[in-house]
């Protein structure tokens, strides 16, 4: 297996994601510094590993990406009814720590749980630097759902979501899509297919097409490619 992925020291660059490999695992090692994470997401790479089972970050880069185009998100009749009911209030970046804490705690005892203290601290730091964003769903003054993710190019890279009430995470995703459309973003990266996200309009996108969205800023400008040697 060692022949198919790279072992990274803190100063090592990521390998080319297009090098053939048997699965989505690209590299192991390095750290979760803001610089490393920003570089990773700009290439379509993200960390995903069980903090109880692996001492070092595992870095993944699916070549077949599962995404949602914000302007094509599916809103069911029942969701429209819920949105018009006024039961919930939706905000952005009002309680990032609450969102990520709920995402982690609800899965903390599951096998393979990935959102441990190191990951939580790393994404909170990205949020403080303006590279991550949360969506919160409130019922009165209680946080009952939400999601968080990383901003890279014109892509919102979704990381995790939670619901303490039926459909609260769906509501967060719909409001996220509307926000992204209004602000020039072109893609929500879901990383992997799930039935929930498929029902919301998710589809598959080849990596090179996905990469073009990462290299376009929300204003439609092509960003410099800092990855060339």
PDB file of N, CA and C in Angstrom, residues 3 7 35 42 96 109 150-151 198 204:
ATOM      1  N   UNK A   3       3.152   2.219  -1.712  1.00  0.00           N
ATOM      2  CA  UNK A   3       3.534   2.727  -3.030  1.00  0.00           C
ATOM      3  C   UNK A   3       2.502   3.690  -3.591  1.00  0.00           C
ATOM      4  N   UNK A   7       4.065   9.848   2.251  1.00  0.00           N
ATOM      5  CA  UNK A   7       4.247  10.205   3.662  1.00  0.00           C
ATOM      6  C   UNK A   7       4.816  11.612   3.697  1.00  0.00           C
ATOM      7  N   UNK A  35      -1.824  27.223   6.982  1.00  0.00           N
ATOM      8  CA  UNK A  35      -1.165  27.261   5.671  1.00  0.00           C
ATOM      9  C   UNK A  35      -1.352  25.941   4.942  1.00  0.00           C
ATOM     10  N   UNK A  42      -7.226  24.381  -1.754  1.00  0.00           N
ATOM     11  CA  UNK A  42      -7.065  24.997  -3.069  1.00  0.00           C
ATOM     12  C   UNK A  42      -6.760  23.968  -4.147  1.00  0.00           C
ATOM     13  N   UNK A  96     -19.971  29.899  15.023  1.00  0.00           N
ATOM     14  CA  UNK A  96     -19.150  28.853  14.406  1.00  0.00           C
ATOM     15  C   UNK A  96     -18.774  27.793  15.433  1.00  0.00           C
ATOM     16  N   UNK A 109     -18.850   9.405  19.739  1.00  0.00           N
ATOM     17  CA  UNK A 109     -18.748   8.022  20.192  1.00  0.00           C
ATOM     18  C   UNK A 109     -18.895   7.013  19.057  1.00  0.00           C
ATOM     19  N   UNK A 150     -15.248  25.249   4.325  1.00  0.00           N
ATOM     20  CA  UNK A 150     -14.083  26.061   3.973  1.00  0.00           C
ATOM     21  C   UNK A 150     -14.330  26.745   2.634  1.00  0.00           C
ATOM     22  N   UNK A 151     -13.936  27.999   2.530  1.00  0.00           N
ATOM     23  CA  UNK A 151     -14.055  28.771   1.293  1.00  0.00           C
ATOM     24  C   UNK A 151     -12.744  28.689   0.523  1.00  0.00           C
ATOM     25  N   UNK A 198     -27.842  13.658  -2.361  1.00  0.00           N
ATOM     26  CA  UNK A 198     -28.351  13.346  -3.696  1.00  0.00           C
ATOM     27  C   UNK A 198     -29.769  13.882  -3.859  1.00  0.00           C
ATOM     28  N   UNK A 204     -22.251  14.325  -9.802  1.00  0.00           N
ATOM     29  CA  UNK A 204     -20.825  14.030  -9.883  1.00  0.00           C
ATOM     30  C   UNK A 204     -20.143  14.970 -10.872  1.00  0.00           C
TER      31      UNK A 204
END
